[in-house]
mmCIF file of C-alpha atoms in Angstrom:
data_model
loop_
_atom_site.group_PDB
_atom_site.id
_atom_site.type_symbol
_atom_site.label_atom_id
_atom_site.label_comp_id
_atom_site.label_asym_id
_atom_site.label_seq_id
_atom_site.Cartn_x
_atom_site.Cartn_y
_atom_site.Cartn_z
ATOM 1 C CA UNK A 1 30.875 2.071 4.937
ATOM 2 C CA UNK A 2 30.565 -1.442 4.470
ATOM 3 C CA UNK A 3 26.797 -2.701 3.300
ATOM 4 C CA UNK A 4 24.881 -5.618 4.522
ATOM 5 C CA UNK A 5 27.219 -8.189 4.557
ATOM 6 C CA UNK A 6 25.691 -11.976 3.813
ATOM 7 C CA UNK A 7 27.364 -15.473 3.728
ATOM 8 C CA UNK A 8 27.551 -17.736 2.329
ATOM 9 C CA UNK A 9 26.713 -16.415 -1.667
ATOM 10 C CA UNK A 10 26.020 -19.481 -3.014
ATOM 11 C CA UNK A 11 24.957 -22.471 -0.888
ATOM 12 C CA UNK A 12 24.306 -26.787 -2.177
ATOM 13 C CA UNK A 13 22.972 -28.835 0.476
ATOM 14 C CA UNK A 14 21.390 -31.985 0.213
ATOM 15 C CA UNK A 15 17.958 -32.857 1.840
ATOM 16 C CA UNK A 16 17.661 -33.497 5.695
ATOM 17 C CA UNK A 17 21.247 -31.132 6.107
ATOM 18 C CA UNK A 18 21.462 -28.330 8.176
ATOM 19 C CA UNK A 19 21.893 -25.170 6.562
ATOM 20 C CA UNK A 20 23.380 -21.799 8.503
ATOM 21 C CA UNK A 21 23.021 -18.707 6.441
ATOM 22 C CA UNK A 22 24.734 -15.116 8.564
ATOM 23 C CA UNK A 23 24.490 -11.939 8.032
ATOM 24 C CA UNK A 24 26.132 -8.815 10.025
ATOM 25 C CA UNK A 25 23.894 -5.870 9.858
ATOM 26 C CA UNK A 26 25.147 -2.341 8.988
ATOM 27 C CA UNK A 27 27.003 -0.857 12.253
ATOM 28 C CA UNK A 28 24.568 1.490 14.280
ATOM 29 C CA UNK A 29 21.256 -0.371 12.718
ATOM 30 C CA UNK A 30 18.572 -1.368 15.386
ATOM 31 C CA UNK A 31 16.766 -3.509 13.198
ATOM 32 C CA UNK A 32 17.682 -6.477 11.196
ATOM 33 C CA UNK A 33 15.349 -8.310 8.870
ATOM 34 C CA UNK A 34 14.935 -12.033 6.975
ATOM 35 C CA UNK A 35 13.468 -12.066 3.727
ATOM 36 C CA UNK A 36 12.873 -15.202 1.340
ATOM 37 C CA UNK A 37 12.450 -14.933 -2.424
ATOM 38 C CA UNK A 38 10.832 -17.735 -4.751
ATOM 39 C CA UNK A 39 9.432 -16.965 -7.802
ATOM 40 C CA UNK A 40 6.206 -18.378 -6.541
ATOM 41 C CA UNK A 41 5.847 -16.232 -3.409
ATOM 42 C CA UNK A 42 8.354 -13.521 -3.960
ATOM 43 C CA UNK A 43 9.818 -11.617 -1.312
ATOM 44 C CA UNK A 44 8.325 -13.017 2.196
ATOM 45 C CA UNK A 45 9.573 -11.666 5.292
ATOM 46 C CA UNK A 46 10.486 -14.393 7.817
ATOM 47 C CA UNK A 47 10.980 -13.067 11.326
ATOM 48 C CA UNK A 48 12.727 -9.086 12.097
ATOM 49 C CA UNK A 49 14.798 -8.066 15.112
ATOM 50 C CA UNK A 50 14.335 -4.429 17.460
ATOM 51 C CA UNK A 51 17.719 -4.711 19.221
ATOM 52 C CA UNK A 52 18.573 -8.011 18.905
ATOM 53 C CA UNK A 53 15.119 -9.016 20.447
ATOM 54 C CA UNK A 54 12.791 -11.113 17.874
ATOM 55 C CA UNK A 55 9.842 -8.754 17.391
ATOM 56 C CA UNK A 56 7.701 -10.739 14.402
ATOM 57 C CA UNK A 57 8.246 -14.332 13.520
ATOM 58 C CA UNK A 58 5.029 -14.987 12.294
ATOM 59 C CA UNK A 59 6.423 -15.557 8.736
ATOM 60 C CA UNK A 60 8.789 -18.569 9.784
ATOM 61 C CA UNK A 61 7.039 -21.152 8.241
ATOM 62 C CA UNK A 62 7.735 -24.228 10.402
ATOM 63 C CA UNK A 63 10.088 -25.708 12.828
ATOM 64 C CA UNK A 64 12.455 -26.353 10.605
ATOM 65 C CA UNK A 65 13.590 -22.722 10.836
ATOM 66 C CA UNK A 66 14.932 -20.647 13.703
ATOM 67 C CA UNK A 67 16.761 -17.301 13.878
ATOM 68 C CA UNK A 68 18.916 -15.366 16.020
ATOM 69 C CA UNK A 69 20.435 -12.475 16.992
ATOM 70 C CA UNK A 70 23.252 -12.978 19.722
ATOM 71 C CA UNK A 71 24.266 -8.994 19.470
ATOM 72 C CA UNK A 72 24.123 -6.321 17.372
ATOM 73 C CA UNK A 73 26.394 -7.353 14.441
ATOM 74 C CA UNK A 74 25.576 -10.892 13.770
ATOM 75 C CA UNK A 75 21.758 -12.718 12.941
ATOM 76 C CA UNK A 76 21.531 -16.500 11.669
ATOM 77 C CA UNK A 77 18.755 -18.370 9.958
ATOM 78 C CA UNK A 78 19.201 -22.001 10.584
ATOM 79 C CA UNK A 79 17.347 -24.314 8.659
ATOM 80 C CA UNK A 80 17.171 -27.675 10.154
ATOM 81 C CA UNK A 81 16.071 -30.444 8.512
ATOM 82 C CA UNK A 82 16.499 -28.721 4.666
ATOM 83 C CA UNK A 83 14.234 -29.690 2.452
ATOM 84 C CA UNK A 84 14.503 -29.235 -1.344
ATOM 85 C CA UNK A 85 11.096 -26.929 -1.052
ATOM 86 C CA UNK A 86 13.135 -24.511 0.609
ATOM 87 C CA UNK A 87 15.494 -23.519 -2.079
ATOM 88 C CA UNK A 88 15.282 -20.148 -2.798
ATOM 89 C CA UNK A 89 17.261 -16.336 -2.428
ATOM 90 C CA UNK A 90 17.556 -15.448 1.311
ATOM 91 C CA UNK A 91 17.754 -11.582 2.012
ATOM 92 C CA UNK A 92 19.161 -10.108 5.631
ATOM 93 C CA UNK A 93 18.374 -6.428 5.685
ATOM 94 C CA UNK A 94 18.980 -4.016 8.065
ATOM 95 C CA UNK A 95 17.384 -0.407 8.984
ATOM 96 C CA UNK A 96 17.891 1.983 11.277
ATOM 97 C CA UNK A 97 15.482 3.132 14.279
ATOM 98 C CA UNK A 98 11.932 2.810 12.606
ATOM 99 C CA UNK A 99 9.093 3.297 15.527
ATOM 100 C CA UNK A 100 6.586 5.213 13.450
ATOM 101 C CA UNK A 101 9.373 6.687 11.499
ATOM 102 C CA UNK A 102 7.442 5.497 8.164
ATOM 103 C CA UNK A 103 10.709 7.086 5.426
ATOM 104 C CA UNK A 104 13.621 4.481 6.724
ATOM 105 C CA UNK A 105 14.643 2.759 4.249
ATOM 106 C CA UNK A 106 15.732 -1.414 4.339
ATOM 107 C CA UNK A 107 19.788 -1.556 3.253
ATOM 108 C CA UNK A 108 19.490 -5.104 1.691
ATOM 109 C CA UNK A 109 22.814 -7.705 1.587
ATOM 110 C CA UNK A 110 23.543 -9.360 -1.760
ATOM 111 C CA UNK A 111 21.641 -12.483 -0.430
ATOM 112 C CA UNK A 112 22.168 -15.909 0.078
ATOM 113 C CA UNK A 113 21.036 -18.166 -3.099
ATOM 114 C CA UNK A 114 20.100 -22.149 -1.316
ATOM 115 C CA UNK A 115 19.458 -24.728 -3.187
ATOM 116 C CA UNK A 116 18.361 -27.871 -1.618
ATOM 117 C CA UNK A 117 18.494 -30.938 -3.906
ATOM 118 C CA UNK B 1 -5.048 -6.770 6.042
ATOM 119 C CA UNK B 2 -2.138 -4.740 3.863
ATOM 120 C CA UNK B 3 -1.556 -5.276 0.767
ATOM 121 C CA UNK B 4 0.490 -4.195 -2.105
ATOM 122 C CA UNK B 5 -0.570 -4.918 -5.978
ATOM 123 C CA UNK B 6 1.305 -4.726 -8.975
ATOM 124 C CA UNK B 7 -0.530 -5.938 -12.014
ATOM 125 C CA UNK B 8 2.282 -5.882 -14.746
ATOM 126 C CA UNK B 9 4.269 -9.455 -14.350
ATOM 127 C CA UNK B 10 6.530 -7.997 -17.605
ATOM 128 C CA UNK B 11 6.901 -4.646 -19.396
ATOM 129 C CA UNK B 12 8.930 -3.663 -22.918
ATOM 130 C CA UNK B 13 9.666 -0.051 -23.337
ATOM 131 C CA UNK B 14 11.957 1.384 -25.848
ATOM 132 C CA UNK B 15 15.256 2.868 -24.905
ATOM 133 C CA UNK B 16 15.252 6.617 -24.129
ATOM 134 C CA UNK B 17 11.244 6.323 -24.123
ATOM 135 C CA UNK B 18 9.194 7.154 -20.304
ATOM 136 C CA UNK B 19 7.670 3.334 -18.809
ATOM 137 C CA UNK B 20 5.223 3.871 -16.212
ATOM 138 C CA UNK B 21 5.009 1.105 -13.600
ATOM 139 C CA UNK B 22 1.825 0.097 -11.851
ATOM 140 C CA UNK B 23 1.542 -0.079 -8.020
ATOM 141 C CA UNK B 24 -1.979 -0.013 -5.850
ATOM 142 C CA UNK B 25 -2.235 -0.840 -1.820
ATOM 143 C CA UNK B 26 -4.254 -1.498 0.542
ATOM 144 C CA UNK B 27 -4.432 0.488 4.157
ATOM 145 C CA UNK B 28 -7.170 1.558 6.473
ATOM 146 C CA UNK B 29 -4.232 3.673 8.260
ATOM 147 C CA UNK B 30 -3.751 7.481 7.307
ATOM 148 C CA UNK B 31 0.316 6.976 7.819
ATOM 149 C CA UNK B 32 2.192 4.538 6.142
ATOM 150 C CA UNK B 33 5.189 4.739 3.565
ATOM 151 C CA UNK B 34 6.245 3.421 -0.065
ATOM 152 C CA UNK B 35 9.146 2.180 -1.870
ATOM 153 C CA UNK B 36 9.780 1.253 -4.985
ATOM 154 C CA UNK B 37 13.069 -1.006 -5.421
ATOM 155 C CA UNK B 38 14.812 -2.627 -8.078
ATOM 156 C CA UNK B 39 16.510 -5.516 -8.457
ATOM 157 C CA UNK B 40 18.777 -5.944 -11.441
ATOM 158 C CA UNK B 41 19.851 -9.542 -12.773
ATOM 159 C CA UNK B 42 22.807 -9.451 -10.137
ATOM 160 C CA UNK B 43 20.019 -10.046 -7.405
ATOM 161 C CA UNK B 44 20.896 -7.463 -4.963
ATOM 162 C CA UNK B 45 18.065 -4.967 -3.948
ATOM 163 C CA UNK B 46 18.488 -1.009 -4.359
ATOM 164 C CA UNK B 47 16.547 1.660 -2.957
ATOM 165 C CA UNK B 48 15.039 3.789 -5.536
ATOM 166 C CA UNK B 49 12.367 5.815 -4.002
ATOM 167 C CA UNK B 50 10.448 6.938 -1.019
ATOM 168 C CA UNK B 51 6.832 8.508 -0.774
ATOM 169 C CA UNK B 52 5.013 9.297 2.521
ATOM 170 C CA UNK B 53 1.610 9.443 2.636
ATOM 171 C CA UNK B 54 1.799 12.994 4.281
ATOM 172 C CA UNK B 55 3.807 14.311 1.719
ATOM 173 C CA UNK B 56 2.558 17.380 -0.216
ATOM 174 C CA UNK B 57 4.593 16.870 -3.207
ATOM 175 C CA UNK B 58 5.201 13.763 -5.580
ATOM 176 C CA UNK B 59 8.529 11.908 -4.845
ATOM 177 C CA UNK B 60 11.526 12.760 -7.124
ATOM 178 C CA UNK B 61 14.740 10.590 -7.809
ATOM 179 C CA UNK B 62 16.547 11.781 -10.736
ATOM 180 C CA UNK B 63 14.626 10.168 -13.484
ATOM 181 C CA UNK B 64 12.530 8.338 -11.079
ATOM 182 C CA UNK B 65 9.387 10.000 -9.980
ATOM 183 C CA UNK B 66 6.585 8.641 -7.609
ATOM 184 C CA UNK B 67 2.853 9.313 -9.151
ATOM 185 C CA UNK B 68 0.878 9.109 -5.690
ATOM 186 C CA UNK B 69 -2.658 9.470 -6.003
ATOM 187 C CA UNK B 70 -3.546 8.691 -2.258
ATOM 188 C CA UNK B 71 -7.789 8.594 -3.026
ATOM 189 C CA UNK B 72 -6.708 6.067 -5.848
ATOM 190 C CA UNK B 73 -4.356 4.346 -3.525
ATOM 191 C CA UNK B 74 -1.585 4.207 -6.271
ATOM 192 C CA UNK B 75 2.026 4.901 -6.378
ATOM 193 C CA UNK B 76 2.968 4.471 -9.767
ATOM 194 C CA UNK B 77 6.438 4.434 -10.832
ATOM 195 C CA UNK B 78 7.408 6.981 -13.477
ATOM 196 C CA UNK B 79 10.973 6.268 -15.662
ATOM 197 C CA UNK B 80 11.923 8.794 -17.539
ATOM 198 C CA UNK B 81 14.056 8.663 -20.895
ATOM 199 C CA UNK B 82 14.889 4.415 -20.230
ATOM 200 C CA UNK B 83 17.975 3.093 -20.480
ATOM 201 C CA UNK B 84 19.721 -0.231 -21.437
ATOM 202 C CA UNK B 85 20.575 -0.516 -17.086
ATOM 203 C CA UNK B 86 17.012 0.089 -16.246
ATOM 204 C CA UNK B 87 16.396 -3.785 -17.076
ATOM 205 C CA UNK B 88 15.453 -5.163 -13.880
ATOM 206 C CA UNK B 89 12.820 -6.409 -12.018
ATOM 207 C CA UNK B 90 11.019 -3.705 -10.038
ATOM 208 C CA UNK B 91 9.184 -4.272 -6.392
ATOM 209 C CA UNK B 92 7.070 -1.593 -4.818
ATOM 210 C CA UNK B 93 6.362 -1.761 -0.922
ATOM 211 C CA UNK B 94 4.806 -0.584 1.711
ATOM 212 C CA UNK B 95 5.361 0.014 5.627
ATOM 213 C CA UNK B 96 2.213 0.655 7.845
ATOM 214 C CA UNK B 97 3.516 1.152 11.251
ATOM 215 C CA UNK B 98 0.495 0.584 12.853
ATOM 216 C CA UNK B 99 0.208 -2.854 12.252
ATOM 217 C CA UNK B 100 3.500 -3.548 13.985
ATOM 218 C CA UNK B 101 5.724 -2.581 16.047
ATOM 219 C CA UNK B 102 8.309 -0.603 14.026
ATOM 220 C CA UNK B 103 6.525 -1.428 10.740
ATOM 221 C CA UNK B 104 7.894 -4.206 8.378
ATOM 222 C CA UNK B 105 8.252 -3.650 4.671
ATOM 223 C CA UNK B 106 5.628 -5.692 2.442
ATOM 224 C CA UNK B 107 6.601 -6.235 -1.347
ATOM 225 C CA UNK B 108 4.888 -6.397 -4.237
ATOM 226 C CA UNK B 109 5.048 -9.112 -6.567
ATOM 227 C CA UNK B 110 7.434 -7.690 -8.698
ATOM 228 C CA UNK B 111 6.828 -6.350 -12.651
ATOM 229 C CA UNK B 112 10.089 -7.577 -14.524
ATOM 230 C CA UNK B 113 11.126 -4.493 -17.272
ATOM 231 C CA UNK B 114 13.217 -4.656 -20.578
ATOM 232 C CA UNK B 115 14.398 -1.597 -22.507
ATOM 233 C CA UNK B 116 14.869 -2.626 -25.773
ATOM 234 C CA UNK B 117 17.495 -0.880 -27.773
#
């Protein structure tokens, strides 16, 4: 079975650009999850998805970033303006049916590494 | 609030040698979950280890072993007989379903581990 899947790897972007970063979940997963690494913060979730239905963005940080989830195999995290500040390792992840199912485990993709100059 | 603690930004341990790695959180609720991951230079995330908070028994993994000592509220990492692969920077976490709907995953900081030869 295929993982997490996450594009692009590797992304250069100059301030004030957009940035799209996509990820396709693992087939039959219900939820989907954005993380952000920085060495300062390290590993913040941004916003998760029950269904395709955004459940907890509190962890966007501004405006500048949205997410969504138009069906069940494909999430984006738009990032509009960039700004060099947000350079850093974006994680999708995806889990099956959680409710107070505390043992699933995340099934991370290989991440998305943005660098904003 | 919840919150997960590990204290050890860097450990050394000596090939084939047992490393102990430090993990303490936070929760007021009597079910929640942790994992320990690990994240070799490569950058992706893998799934190491599960421990529920109702469970009798200490988690086992191979040569990965959970020491959960709930009153304490620690879940220490125990690798046994390093190797050269175990390099990698290690992140325990922690679901509390309670607080959300479905239960996000919060990370430690991270403690970064070398096996020397």
């Amino acid at each position: 079975d295929a993982g997490v899947i996450q594009s692009p790897r590797h992304e250069v972007t100059e301030m004030g650009q957009e940035v799209t970063l996509r990820c396709k979940p693992i087939s039959g997963h219900d939820y989907l999850f954005w993380y952000r690494q920085t060495m300062m913060r390290g590993l913040e979730l941004l916003i998760y998805f029950n269904n395709n239905v955004p459940i907890d963005d509190s962890g966007m940080p501004e405006d500048r970033f949205s997410a969504k989830m138009p069906n069940a195999s494909f999430s984006t995290l738009k990032i509009q303006p960039s700004e060099p500040r947000d350079s850093a390792v974006y994680f999708c992840a995806s889990s099956l049916a959680l409710g107070y199912a505390t043992n699933e485990k995340l099934f991370f993709g290989s991440g998305t590494q943005l660098s904003v100059l | 609030a919840q919150k997960i603690t590990q204290t050890q930004p860097g450990m050394f341990v000596q090939e084939k040698e047992a490393v102990t790695l430090d993990c303490t959180y936070d929760t007021s609720d009597p079910s929640y979950g942790l994992f320990w991951y690990k994240q070799p230079s490569s950058g992706e995330m893998i799934f190491l280890i599960y421990q529920g908070s109702y469970d009798q028994q200490n988690a086992t993994e191979g040569r990965y072993s959970l020491n959960f000592q709930k009153a304490r509220k620690s879940a220490n990492l125990v690798i046994s007989a390093s190797q050269l692969g175990d390099s990698a920077m290690y992140f325990c976490a922690m679901r509390d379903p309670l607080y959300n709907q479905g239960g996000k995953l919060i990370f430690g900081q991270g403690t970064e581990l070398s096996v020397k030869p």
